Every structure is written in structure tokens, then in C-alpha cells.
Amino acid sequence: MSADGEIKARLTSVQAGNTNGSFGVMIRESLSPNSKYAFMGLSQDLNFRWQRRSSSGGSTSTTISSTATPPNTWVRVVRSGNTLTGYLSTDGVNWTQVNSRSVTMAANVYVGFAVASGSTSSLNTAVFANESVVP
């Protein structure tokens, strides 16, 4: 994605194979494991989770919000200039802002789905629907 835009999706189901799991949408500067990024999704215990890394190789900051109930779980990350904002919704129409932070990234960024288990010996899975990327 170039410049401003957003990614959003509905999580219809999640399957956690590990207690460090996460499922959601992400905007990131590069495909490097230590890239700057913003993530909005669910934790393994079905709490909404906003995460960001504002410097390459830096630490990750996390904000936990209310509990989700898939399939009525929508997540969204919006990029406006250097501001990245995470939103949650139960209907895909009415959105609640979870957090917003300034993260300076290159003009061209990667957007997509993120599913992680936090373990090399177990897998997490998620089903996404109603996906949308708006440049």
C-alpha cells in the first residue's frame, strides 16, 4: 500500500494451539522480523489486542481491550500520515478506537493478515471474511 489507507476484516473463527497466539490484520514497513508495525486483532484468550513496534528492532507495545465473540469480531488498522490507529467492531459498521500512535514508516508498506502461535511446535489458525484494503 502506498501512502494512507486501511485494512479491515472479520474474524469468523480462531483456533489457538498455543497460549501466545494472535490473529488479526497488520500494516508493517518491511517483511523483516524486526520491522516497524501496527497490529489489531485477537489474543488467544479472545481479547482484542493492539500491538505496535515504532522502531526497527525495538520493543513491542500492547494494549488489551474488551473480549471478542467470533464470528461477530471485526478489526481494522488505519494509516493516516505517520499515525496508525487500531479499531474494533462487533458489526463492521460501528467502530471503537482502541489506540493510536505515531509510527514513521516508508511511503510503501505491507498490509495483510497476521496469525501467530508464538511457538515453532504448534500452529494457530484463523478464518477471515469481509476483507477490505483501501489505498
mmCIF file of N, CA and C in Angstrom:
data_model
loop_
_atom_site.group_PDB
_atom_site.id
_atom_site.type_symbol
_atom_site.label_atom_id
_atom_site.label_comp_id
_atom_site.label_asym_id
_atom_site.label_seq_id
_atom_site.Cartn_x
_atom_site.Cartn_y
_atom_site.Cartn_z
ATOM 1 N N MET A 1 0.856 -1.157 0.000
ATOM 2 C CA MET A 1 0.000 0.000 0.000
ATOM 3 C C MET A 1 0.908 1.227 0.000
ATOM 4 N N SER A 2 0.537 2.211 -0.782
ATOM 5 C CA SER A 2 1.277 3.467 -0.836
ATOM 6 C C SER A 2 0.499 4.544 -0.102
ATOM 7 N N ALA A 3 1.178 5.281 0.725
ATOM 8 C CA ALA A 3 0.588 6.414 1.457
ATOM 9 C C ALA A 3 -0.496 5.963 2.420
ATOM 10 N N ASP A 4 -1.576 6.747 2.531
ATOM 11 C CA ASP A 4 -2.628 6.477 3.511
ATOM 12 C C ASP A 4 -3.548 5.348 3.060
ATOM 13 N N GLY A 5 -4.179 4.676 4.034
ATOM 14 C CA GLY A 5 -5.115 3.607 3.714
ATOM 15 C C GLY A 5 -5.468 2.808 4.944
ATOM 16 N N GLU A 6 -6.164 1.703 4.720
ATOM 17 C CA GLU A 6 -6.591 0.861 5.838
ATOM 18 C C GLU A 6 -6.762 -0.582 5.392
ATOM 19 N N ILE A 7 -6.726 -1.464 6.360
ATOM 20 C CA ILE A 7 -7.069 -2.863 6.168
ATOM 21 C C ILE A 7 -8.046 -3.237 7.271
ATOM 22 N N LYS A 8 -9.086 -3.979 6.887
ATOM 23 C CA LYS A 8 -10.042 -4.448 7.886
ATOM 24 C C LYS A 8 -10.541 -5.821 7.483
ATOM 25 N N ALA A 9 -11.013 -6.567 8.476
ATOM 26 C CA ALA A 9 -11.530 -7.905 8.223
ATOM 27 C C ALA A 9 -12.358 -8.366 9.413
ATOM 28 N N ARG A 10 -13.184 -9.361 9.148
ATOM 29 C CA ARG A 10 -13.962 -10.015 10.204
ATOM 30 C C ARG A 10 -13.305 -11.357 10.500
ATOM 31 N N LEU A 11 -13.084 -11.629 11.765
ATOM 32 C CA LEU A 11 -12.566 -12.928 12.202
ATOM 33 C C LEU A 11 -13.769 -13.803 12.530
ATOM 34 N N THR A 12 -13.988 -14.831 11.716
ATOM 35 C CA THR A 12 -15.158 -15.681 11.939
ATOM 36 C C THR A 12 -14.868 -16.842 12.870
ATOM 37 N N SER A 13 -13.613 -17.285 12.912
ATOM 38 C CA SER A 13 -13.232 -18.328 13.869
ATOM 39 C C SER A 13 -11.725 -18.313 14.062
ATOM 40 N N VAL A 14 -11.301 -18.721 15.250
ATOM 41 C CA VAL A 14 -9.880 -18.825 15.564
ATOM 42 C C VAL A 14 -9.647 -20.121 16.330
ATOM 43 N N GLN A 15 -8.478 -20.695 16.119
ATOM 44 C CA GLN A 15 -8.087 -21.919 16.813
ATOM 45 C C GLN A 15 -6.680 -21.715 17.341
ATOM 46 N N ALA A 16 -6.548 -21.631 18.651
ATOM 47 C CA ALA A 16 -5.243 -21.391 19.266
ATOM 48 C C ALA A 16 -4.585 -22.707 19.641
ATOM 49 N N GLY A 17 -3.358 -22.904 19.148
ATOM 50 C CA GLY A 17 -2.590 -24.078 19.504
ATOM 51 C C GLY A 17 -1.568 -23.789 20.579
ATOM 52 N N ASN A 18 -1.494 -22.520 20.991
ATOM 53 C CA ASN A 18 -0.508 -22.102 21.978
ATOM 54 C C ASN A 18 -1.061 -20.904 22.737
ATOM 55 N N THR A 19 -0.617 -20.711 23.953
ATOM 56 C CA THR A 19 -1.126 -19.615 24.783
ATOM 57 C C THR A 19 -0.606 -18.245 24.364
ATOM 58 N N ASN A 20 0.321 -18.176 23.428
ATOM 59 C CA ASN A 20 0.843 -16.894 22.957
ATOM 60 C C ASN A 20 0.283 -16.510 21.595
ATOM 61 N N GLY A 21 -0.863 -17.057 21.232
ATOM 62 C CA GLY A 21 -1.417 -16.843 19.906
ATOM 63 C C GLY A 21 -1.985 -15.463 19.674
ATOM 64 N N SER A 22 -2.002 -15.061 18.398
ATOM 65 C CA SER A 22 -2.655 -13.824 17.989
ATOM 66 C C SER A 22 -3.150 -13.967 16.555
ATOM 67 N N PHE A 23 -4.221 -13.220 16.241
ATOM 68 C CA PHE A 23 -4.906 -13.325 14.956
ATOM 69 C C PHE A 23 -5.419 -11.939 14.591
ATOM 70 N N GLY A 24 -5.132 -11.425 13.402
ATOM 71 C CA GLY A 24 -5.652 -10.113 13.057
ATOM 72 C C GLY A 24 -5.109 -9.556 11.762
ATOM 73 N N VAL A 25 -5.118 -8.212 11.666
ATOM 74 C CA VAL A 25 -4.641 -7.504 10.483
ATOM 75 C C VAL A 25 -3.466 -6.619 10.879
ATOM 76 N N MET A 26 -2.606 -6.361 9.889
ATOM 77 C CA MET A 26 -1.355 -5.678 10.191
ATOM 78 C C MET A 26 -0.949 -4.753 9.060
ATOM 79 N N ILE A 27 -0.326 -3.639 9.422
ATOM 80 C CA ILE A 27 0.412 -2.782 8.499
ATOM 81 C C ILE A 27 1.849 -2.778 9.002
ATOM 82 N N ARG A 28 2.805 -3.101 8.098
ATOM 83 C CA ARG A 28 4.207 -3.148 8.521
ATOM 84 C C ARG A 28 5.098 -2.532 7.450
ATOM 85 N N GLU A 29 6.238 -2.021 7.903
ATOM 86 C CA GLU A 29 7.141 -1.331 6.990
ATOM 87 C C GLU A 29 7.878 -2.285 6.055
ATOM 88 N N SER A 30 8.270 -3.450 6.548
ATOM 89 C CA SER A 30 9.008 -4.407 5.723
ATOM 90 C C SER A 30 8.651 -5.826 6.152
ATOM 91 N N LEU A 31 9.219 -6.791 5.450
ATOM 92 C CA LEU A 31 8.990 -8.193 5.801
ATOM 93 C C LEU A 31 10.031 -8.716 6.790
ATOM 94 N N SER A 32 10.914 -7.856 7.229
ATOM 95 C CA SER A 32 11.903 -8.219 8.243
ATOM 96 C C SER A 32 11.198 -8.575 9.554
ATOM 97 N N PRO A 33 11.683 -9.594 10.278
ATOM 98 C CA PRO A 33 11.052 -9.961 11.557
ATOM 99 C C PRO A 33 11.042 -8.828 12.583
ATOM 100 N N ASN A 34 11.971 -7.880 12.467
ATOM 101 C CA ASN A 34 12.066 -6.779 13.429
ATOM 102 C C ASN A 34 11.495 -5.469 12.898
ATOM 103 N N SER A 35 10.655 -5.549 11.875
ATOM 104 C CA SER A 35 10.087 -4.370 11.227
ATOM 105 C C SER A 35 9.169 -3.571 12.146
ATOM 106 N N LYS A 36 9.046 -2.277 11.852
ATOM 107 C CA LYS A 36 8.014 -1.458 12.491
ATOM 108 C C LYS A 36 6.661 -1.984 12.022
ATOM 109 N N TYR A 37 5.652 -1.955 12.906
ATOM 110 C CA TYR A 37 4.328 -2.430 12.504
ATOM 111 C C TYR A 37 3.248 -1.948 13.457
ATOM 112 N N ALA A 38 2.010 -2.106 13.003
ATOM 113 C CA ALA A 38 0.828 -1.937 13.855
ATOM 114 C C ALA A 38 -0.093 -3.110 13.556
ATOM 115 N N PHE A 39 -0.640 -3.713 14.609
ATOM 116 C CA PHE A 39 -1.477 -4.911 14.512
ATOM 117 C C PHE A 39 -2.735 -4.692 15.338
ATOM 118 N N MET A 40 -3.881 -5.071 14.784
ATOM 119 C CA MET A 40 -5.134 -5.078 15.545
ATOM 120 C C MET A 40 -5.768 -6.436 15.340
ATOM 121 N N GLY A 41 -6.049 -7.122 16.443
ATOM 122 C CA GLY A 41 -6.606 -8.459 16.322
ATOM 123 C C GLY A 41 -7.038 -9.011 17.656
ATOM 124 N N LEU A 42 -6.921 -10.325 17.768
ATOM 125 C CA LEU A 42 -7.322 -11.030 18.978
ATOM 126 C C LEU A 42 -6.132 -11.754 19.577
ATOM 127 N N SER A 43 -6.133 -11.864 20.883
ATOM 128 C CA SER A 43 -5.179 -12.723 21.573
ATOM 129 C C SER A 43 -5.799 -14.115 21.678
ATOM 130 N N GLN A 44 -5.031 -15.080 22.143
ATOM 131 C CA GLN A 44 -5.513 -16.459 22.240
ATOM 132 C C GLN A 44 -6.703 -16.586 23.181
ATOM 133 N N ASP A 45 -6.843 -15.675 24.141
ATOM 134 C CA ASP A 45 -7.975 -15.734 25.076
ATOM 135 C C ASP A 45 -9.145 -14.865 24.617
ATOM 136 N N LEU A 46 -9.130 -14.476 23.325
ATOM 137 C CA LEU A 46 -10.203 -13.736 22.658
ATOM 138 C C LEU A 46 -10.387 -12.313 23.161
ATOM 139 N N ASN A 47 -9.332 -11.713 23.683
ATOM 140 C CA ASN A 47 -9.354 -10.284 23.976
ATOM 141 C C ASN A 47 -8.846 -9.532 22.751
ATOM 142 N N PHE A 48 -9.456 -8.380 22.464
ATOM 143 C CA PHE A 48 -8.936 -7.542 21.393
ATOM 144 C C PHE A 48 -7.545 -7.074 21.793
ATOM 145 N N ARG A 49 -6.625 -7.065 20.810
ATOM 146 C CA ARG A 49 -5.230 -6.715 21.079
ATOM 147 C C ARG A 49 -4.732 -5.727 20.030
ATOM 148 N N TRP A 50 -4.187 -4.609 20.496
ATOM 149 C CA TRP A 50 -3.499 -3.637 19.646
ATOM 150 C C TRP A 50 -2.018 -3.738 19.978
ATOM 151 N N GLN A 51 -1.184 -3.938 18.951
ATOM 152 C CA GLN A 51 0.262 -4.009 19.156
ATOM 153 C C GLN A 51 0.947 -3.102 18.158
ATOM 154 N N ARG A 52 2.090 -2.581 18.566
ATOM 155 C CA ARG A 52 2.882 -1.785 17.638
ATOM 156 C C ARG A 52 4.354 -1.873 18.007
ATOM 157 N N ARG A 53 5.172 -1.690 16.994
ATOM 158 C CA ARG A 53 6.617 -1.513 17.188
ATOM 159 C C ARG A 53 6.965 -0.248 16.414
ATOM 160 N N SER A 54 7.399 0.779 17.112
ATOM 161 C CA SER A 54 7.614 2.073 16.470
ATOM 162 C C SER A 54 9.032 2.295 15.962
ATOM 163 N N SER A 55 9.944 1.374 16.264
ATOM 164 C CA SER A 55 11.295 1.465 15.715
ATOM 165 C C SER A 55 11.761 0.070 15.318
ATOM 166 N N SER A 56 12.507 -0.004 14.229
ATOM 167 C CA SER A 56 13.006 -1.296 13.758
ATOM 168 C C SER A 56 13.861 -1.940 14.839
ATOM 169 N N GLY A 57 13.524 -3.169 15.200
ATOM 170 C CA GLY A 57 14.252 -3.884 16.232
ATOM 171 C C GLY A 57 13.891 -3.479 17.644
ATOM 172 N N GLY A 58 12.983 -2.520 17.789
ATOM 173 C CA GLY A 58 12.589 -2.045 19.111
ATOM 174 C C GLY A 58 11.619 -2.988 19.795
ATOM 175 N N SER A 59 11.202 -2.592 20.977
ATOM 176 C CA SER A 59 10.258 -3.421 21.729
ATOM 177 C C SER A 59 8.838 -3.220 21.201
ATOM 178 N N THR A 60 7.984 -4.177 21.512
ATOM 179 C CA THR A 60 6.584 -4.141 21.103
ATOM 180 C C THR A 60 5.735 -3.654 22.263
ATOM 181 N N SER A 61 4.801 -2.750 21.975
ATOM 182 C CA SER A 61 3.847 -2.271 22.974
ATOM 183 C C SER A 61 2.485 -2.881 22.677
ATOM 184 N N THR A 62 1.768 -3.275 23.726
ATOM 185 C CA THR A 62 0.479 -3.949 23.563
ATOM 186 C C THR A 62 -0.581 -3.288 24.427
ATOM 187 N N THR A 63 -1.770 -3.128 23.863
ATOM 188 C CA THR A 63 -2.945 -2.675 24.598
ATOM 189 C C THR A 63 -4.015 -3.745 24.456
ATOM 190 N N ILE A 64 -4.533 -4.234 25.573
ATOM 191 C CA ILE A 64 -5.601 -5.233 25.570
ATOM 192 C C ILE A 64 -6.922 -4.523 25.834
ATOM 193 N N SER A 65 -7.943 -4.895 25.078
ATOM 194 C CA SER A 65 -9.253 -4.265 25.216
ATOM 195 C C SER A 65 -10.289 -5.326 25.566
ATOM 196 N N SER A 66 -11.523 -5.086 25.217
ATOM 197 C CA SER A 66 -12.639 -5.958 25.592
ATOM 198 C C SER A 66 -12.545 -7.349 24.972
ATOM 199 N N THR A 67 -13.386 -8.249 25.435
ATOM 200 C CA THR A 67 -13.425 -9.620 24.940
ATOM 201 C C THR A 67 -14.242 -9.699 23.657
ATOM 202 N N ALA A 68 -13.769 -10.487 22.724
ATOM 203 C CA ALA A 68 -14.435 -10.660 21.432
ATOM 204 C C ALA A 68 -15.274 -11.928 21.422
ATOM 205 N N THR A 69 -16.226 -11.968 20.508
ATOM 206 C CA THR A 69 -17.067 -13.154 20.338
ATOM 207 C C THR A 69 -17.198 -13.481 18.852
ATOM 208 N N PRO A 70 -16.182 -14.155 18.275
ATOM 209 C CA PRO A 70 -16.309 -14.551 16.874
ATOM 210 C C PRO A 70 -17.588 -15.358 16.677
ATOM 211 N N PRO A 71 -18.316 -15.202 15.597
ATOM 212 C CA PRO A 71 -17.918 -14.534 14.358
ATOM 213 C C PRO A 71 -18.229 -13.045 14.302
ATOM 214 N N ASN A 72 -18.681 -12.448 15.387
ATOM 215 C CA ASN A 72 -19.005 -11.015 15.396
ATOM 216 C C ASN A 72 -17.802 -10.189 15.832
ATOM 217 N N THR A 73 -16.689 -10.374 15.147
ATOM 218 C CA THR A 73 -15.432 -9.745 15.531
ATOM 219 C C THR A 73 -14.787 -9.111 14.302
ATOM 220 N N TRP A 74 -14.718 -7.805 14.293
ATOM 221 C CA TRP A 74 -14.105 -7.055 13.202
ATOM 222 C C TRP A 74 -12.900 -6.297 13.746
ATOM 223 N N VAL A 75 -11.824 -6.232 12.942
ATOM 224 C CA VAL A 75 -10.624 -5.494 13.326
ATOM 225 C C VAL A 75 -10.166 -4.641 12.145
ATOM 226 N N ARG A 76 -9.509 -3.526 12.465
ATOM 227 C CA ARG A 76 -9.131 -2.571 11.417
ATOM 228 C C ARG A 76 -7.901 -1.785 11.867
ATOM 229 N N VAL A 77 -6.976 -1.550 10.932
ATOM 230 C CA VAL A 77 -5.842 -0.653 11.160
ATOM 231 C C VAL A 77 -5.874 0.405 10.059
ATOM 232 N N VAL A 78 -5.788 1.667 10.465
ATOM 233 C CA VAL A 78 -5.817 2.795 9.538
ATOM 234 C C VAL A 78 -4.485 3.532 9.610
ATOM 235 N N ARG A 79 -3.952 3.861 8.435
ATOM 236 C CA ARG A 79 -2.739 4.676 8.355
ATOM 237 C C ARG A 79 -3.109 6.034 7.771
ATOM 238 N N SER A 80 -2.789 7.083 8.505
ATOM 239 C CA SER A 80 -3.007 8.454 8.047
ATOM 240 C C SER A 80 -1.738 9.237 8.358
ATOM 241 N N GLY A 81 -0.934 9.479 7.331
ATOM 242 C CA GLY A 81 0.382 10.078 7.553
ATOM 243 C C GLY A 81 1.233 9.135 8.377
ATOM 244 N N ASN A 82 1.764 9.617 9.491
ATOM 245 C CA ASN A 82 2.557 8.769 10.385
ATOM 246 C C ASN A 82 1.726 8.190 11.520
ATOM 247 N N THR A 83 0.419 8.396 11.494
ATOM 248 C CA THR A 83 -0.437 7.909 12.569
ATOM 249 C C THR A 83 -1.084 6.588 12.186
ATOM 250 N N LEU A 84 -0.918 5.592 13.050
ATOM 251 C CA LEU A 84 -1.549 4.287 12.879
ATOM 252 C C LEU A 84 -2.559 4.112 13.999
ATOM 253 N N THR A 85 -3.789 3.721 13.629
ATOM 254 C CA THR A 85 -4.874 3.620 14.593
ATOM 255 C C THR A 85 -5.548 2.264 14.468
ATOM 256 N N GLY A 86 -5.782 1.622 15.611
ATOM 257 C CA GLY A 86 -6.468 0.335 15.649
ATOM 258 C C GLY A 86 -7.899 0.494 16.123
ATOM 259 N N TYR A 87 -8.810 -0.227 15.466
ATOM 260 C CA TYR A 87 -10.230 -0.179 15.796
ATOM 261 C C TYR A 87 -10.773 -1.589 15.965
ATOM 262 N N LEU A 88 -11.850 -1.706 16.737
ATOM 263 C CA LEU A 88 -12.590 -2.954 16.868
ATOM 264 C C LEU A 88 -14.062 -2.681 16.604
ATOM 265 N N SER A 89 -14.783 -3.735 16.225
ATOM 266 C CA SER A 89 -16.211 -3.615 15.964
ATOM 267 C C SER A 89 -16.867 -4.978 16.143
ATOM 268 N N THR A 90 -18.136 -4.963 16.479
ATOM 269 C CA THR A 90 -18.900 -6.214 16.556
ATOM 270 C C THR A 90 -19.834 -6.371 15.369
ATOM 271 N N ASP A 91 -19.916 -5.328 14.500
ATOM 272 C CA ASP A 91 -20.824 -5.410 13.353
ATOM 273 C C ASP A 91 -20.212 -4.921 12.043
ATOM 274 N N GLY A 92 -18.989 -4.404 12.064
ATOM 275 C CA GLY A 92 -18.347 -3.908 10.858
ATOM 276 C C GLY A 92 -18.836 -2.539 10.414
ATOM 277 N N VAL A 93 -19.737 -1.933 11.183
ATOM 278 C CA VAL A 93 -20.284 -0.611 10.864
ATOM 279 C C VAL A 93 -19.880 0.407 11.919
ATOM 280 N N ASN A 94 -20.102 0.071 13.169
ATOM 281 C CA ASN A 94 -19.785 0.947 14.296
ATOM 282 C C ASN A 94 -18.430 0.539 14.874
ATOM 283 N N TRP A 95 -17.459 1.457 14.799
ATOM 284 C CA TRP A 95 -16.088 1.157 15.188
ATOM 285 C C TRP A 95 -15.702 1.893 16.464
ATOM 286 N N THR A 96 -14.933 1.215 17.308
ATOM 287 C CA THR A 96 -14.400 1.794 18.536
ATOM 288 C C THR A 96 -12.884 1.864 18.420
ATOM 289 N N GLN A 97 -12.325 3.051 18.626
ATOM 290 C CA GLN A 97 -10.873 3.197 18.579
ATOM 291 C C GLN A 97 -10.254 2.576 19.821
ATOM 292 N N VAL A 98 -9.242 1.735 19.612
ATOM 293 C CA VAL A 98 -8.535 1.093 20.722
ATOM 294 C C VAL A 98 -7.290 1.887 21.097
ATOM 295 N N ASN A 99 -6.524 2.308 20.086
ATOM 296 C CA ASN A 99 -5.309 3.061 20.344
ATOM 297 C C ASN A 99 -4.852 3.717 19.058
ATOM 298 N N SER A 100 -4.017 4.723 19.184
ATOM 299 C CA SER A 100 -3.464 5.435 18.041
ATOM 300 C C SER A 100 -2.066 5.909 18.413
ATOM 301 N N ARG A 101 -1.114 5.697 17.519
ATOM 302 C CA ARG A 101 0.269 6.078 17.792
ATOM 303 C C ARG A 101 0.946 6.564 16.512
ATOM 304 N N SER A 102 1.934 7.404 16.697
ATOM 305 C CA SER A 102 2.753 7.857 15.587
ATOM 306 C C SER A 102 3.867 6.845 15.357
ATOM 307 N N VAL A 103 3.934 6.332 14.138
ATOM 308 C CA VAL A 103 4.986 5.396 13.738
ATOM 309 C C VAL A 103 5.431 5.822 12.343
ATOM 310 N N THR A 104 6.624 6.385 12.239
ATOM 311 C CA THR A 104 7.130 6.841 10.946
ATOM 312 C C THR A 104 7.576 5.636 10.126
ATOM 313 N N MET A 105 6.959 5.473 8.944
ATOM 314 C CA MET A 105 7.290 4.359 8.051
ATOM 315 C C MET A 105 7.584 4.891 6.654
ATOM 316 N N ALA A 106 8.143 4.036 5.820
ATOM 317 C CA ALA A 106 8.359 4.370 4.419
ATOM 318 C C ALA A 106 7.008 4.619 3.745
ATOM 319 N N ALA A 107 7.028 5.254 2.578
ATOM 320 C CA ALA A 107 5.780 5.544 1.862
ATOM 321 C C ALA A 107 5.049 4.259 1.486
ATOM 322 N N ASN A 108 5.781 3.251 1.033
ATOM 323 C CA ASN A 108 5.178 1.969 0.659
ATOM 324 C C ASN A 108 5.299 0.993 1.823
ATOM 325 N N VAL A 109 4.168 0.411 2.222
ATOM 326 C CA VAL A 109 4.134 -0.522 3.349
ATOM 327 C C VAL A 109 3.409 -1.797 2.939
ATOM 328 N N TYR A 110 3.543 -2.813 3.747
ATOM 329 C CA TYR A 110 2.857 -4.085 3.542
ATOM 330 C C TYR A 110 1.616 -4.131 4.425
ATOM 331 N N VAL A 111 0.533 -4.669 3.883
ATOM 332 C CA VAL A 111 -0.692 -4.864 4.659
ATOM 333 C C VAL A 111 -1.129 -6.310 4.476
ATOM 334 N N GLY A 112 -1.755 -6.870 5.510
ATOM 335 C CA GLY A 112 -2.224 -8.239 5.368
ATOM 336 C C GLY A 112 -2.707 -8.824 6.669
ATOM 337 N N PHE A 113 -2.917 -10.121 6.623
ATOM 338 C CA PHE A 113 -3.401 -10.866 7.780
ATOM 339 C C PHE A 113 -2.212 -11.394 8.561
ATOM 340 N N ALA A 114 -2.378 -11.475 9.864
ATOM 341 C CA ALA A 114 -1.314 -11.980 10.725
ATOM 342 C C ALA A 114 -1.895 -13.030 11.664
ATOM 343 N N VAL A 115 -1.299 -14.209 11.641
ATOM 344 C CA VAL A 115 -1.676 -15.290 12.558
ATOM 345 C C VAL A 115 -0.376 -15.857 13.103
ATOM 346 N N ALA A 116 -0.239 -15.870 14.419
ATOM 347 C CA ALA A 116 0.997 -16.342 15.043
ATOM 348 C C ALA A 116 0.682 -17.195 16.260
ATOM 349 N N SER A 117 1.507 -18.202 16.484
ATOM 350 C CA SER A 117 1.310 -19.054 17.659
ATOM 351 C C SER A 117 2.313 -18.740 18.761
ATOM 352 N N GLY A 118 3.423 -18.103 18.408
ATOM 353 C CA GLY A 118 4.460 -17.862 19.398
ATOM 354 C C GLY A 118 5.262 -19.111 19.703
ATOM 355 N N SER A 119 5.103 -20.142 18.877
ATOM 356 C CA SER A 119 5.784 -21.415 19.105
ATOM 357 C C SER A 119 6.097 -22.066 17.763
ATOM 358 N N THR A 120 7.238 -22.739 17.687
ATOM 359 C CA THR A 120 7.572 -23.467 16.468
ATOM 360 C C THR A 120 6.976 -24.867 16.457
ATOM 361 N N SER A 121 6.392 -25.292 17.573
ATOM 362 C CA SER A 121 5.864 -26.658 17.652
ATOM 363 C C SER A 121 4.340 -26.732 17.600
ATOM 364 N N SER A 122 3.657 -25.591 17.524
ATOM 365 C CA SER A 122 2.198 -25.617 17.416
ATOM 366 C C SER A 122 1.734 -24.526 16.464
ATOM 367 N N LEU A 123 0.590 -24.761 15.848
ATOM 368 C CA LEU A 123 0.049 -23.826 14.876
ATOM 369 C C LEU A 123 -1.247 -23.207 15.376
ATOM 370 N N ASN A 124 -1.486 -21.984 14.982
ATOM 371 C CA ASN A 124 -2.770 -21.329 15.184
ATOM 372 C C ASN A 124 -3.417 -21.155 13.821
ATOM 373 N N THR A 125 -4.732 -21.153 13.779
ATOM 374 C CA THR A 125 -5.447 -20.919 12.535
ATOM 375 C C THR A 125 -6.548 -19.898 12.766
ATOM 376 N N ALA A 126 -6.908 -19.204 11.698
ATOM 377 C CA ALA A 126 -7.998 -18.228 11.755
ATOM 378 C C ALA A 126 -8.699 -18.211 10.409
ATOM 379 N N VAL A 127 -9.986 -17.908 10.439
ATOM 380 C CA VAL A 127 -10.761 -17.728 9.217
ATOM 381 C C VAL A 127 -11.179 -16.264 9.162
ATOM 382 N N PHE A 128 -10.808 -15.598 8.059
ATOM 383 C CA PHE A 128 -11.147 -14.196 7.844
ATOM 384 C C PHE A 128 -12.243 -14.097 6.791
ATOM 385 N N ALA A 129 -13.100 -13.088 6.909
ATOM 386 C CA ALA A 129 -14.144 -12.825 5.924
ATOM 387 C C ALA A 129 -14.306 -11.313 5.788
ATOM 388 N N ASN A 130 -15.016 -10.902 4.759
ATOM 389 C CA ASN A 130 -15.315 -9.483 4.546
ATOM 390 C C ASN A 130 -14.061 -8.617 4.586
ATOM 391 N N GLU A 131 -12.997 -9.105 3.952
ATOM 392 C CA GLU A 131 -11.722 -8.403 3.950
ATOM 393 C C GLU A 131 -11.789 -7.182 3.045
ATOM 394 N N SER A 132 -11.034 -6.156 3.419
ATOM 395 C CA SER A 132 -11.000 -4.946 2.610
ATOM 396 C C SER A 132 -9.690 -4.218 2.840
ATOM 397 N N VAL A 133 -9.053 -3.812 1.734
ATOM 398 C CA VAL A 133 -7.884 -2.942 1.795
ATOM 399 C C VAL A 133 -8.224 -1.717 0.961
ATOM 400 N N VAL A 134 -8.130 -0.551 1.578
ATOM 401 C CA VAL A 134 -8.440 0.697 0.889
ATOM 402 C C VAL A 134 -7.168 1.527 0.818
ATOM 403 N N PRO A 135 -6.666 1.755 -0.404
ATOM 404 C CA PRO A 135 -5.431 2.550 -0.526
ATOM 405 C C PRO A 135 -5.683 4.026 -0.280
#
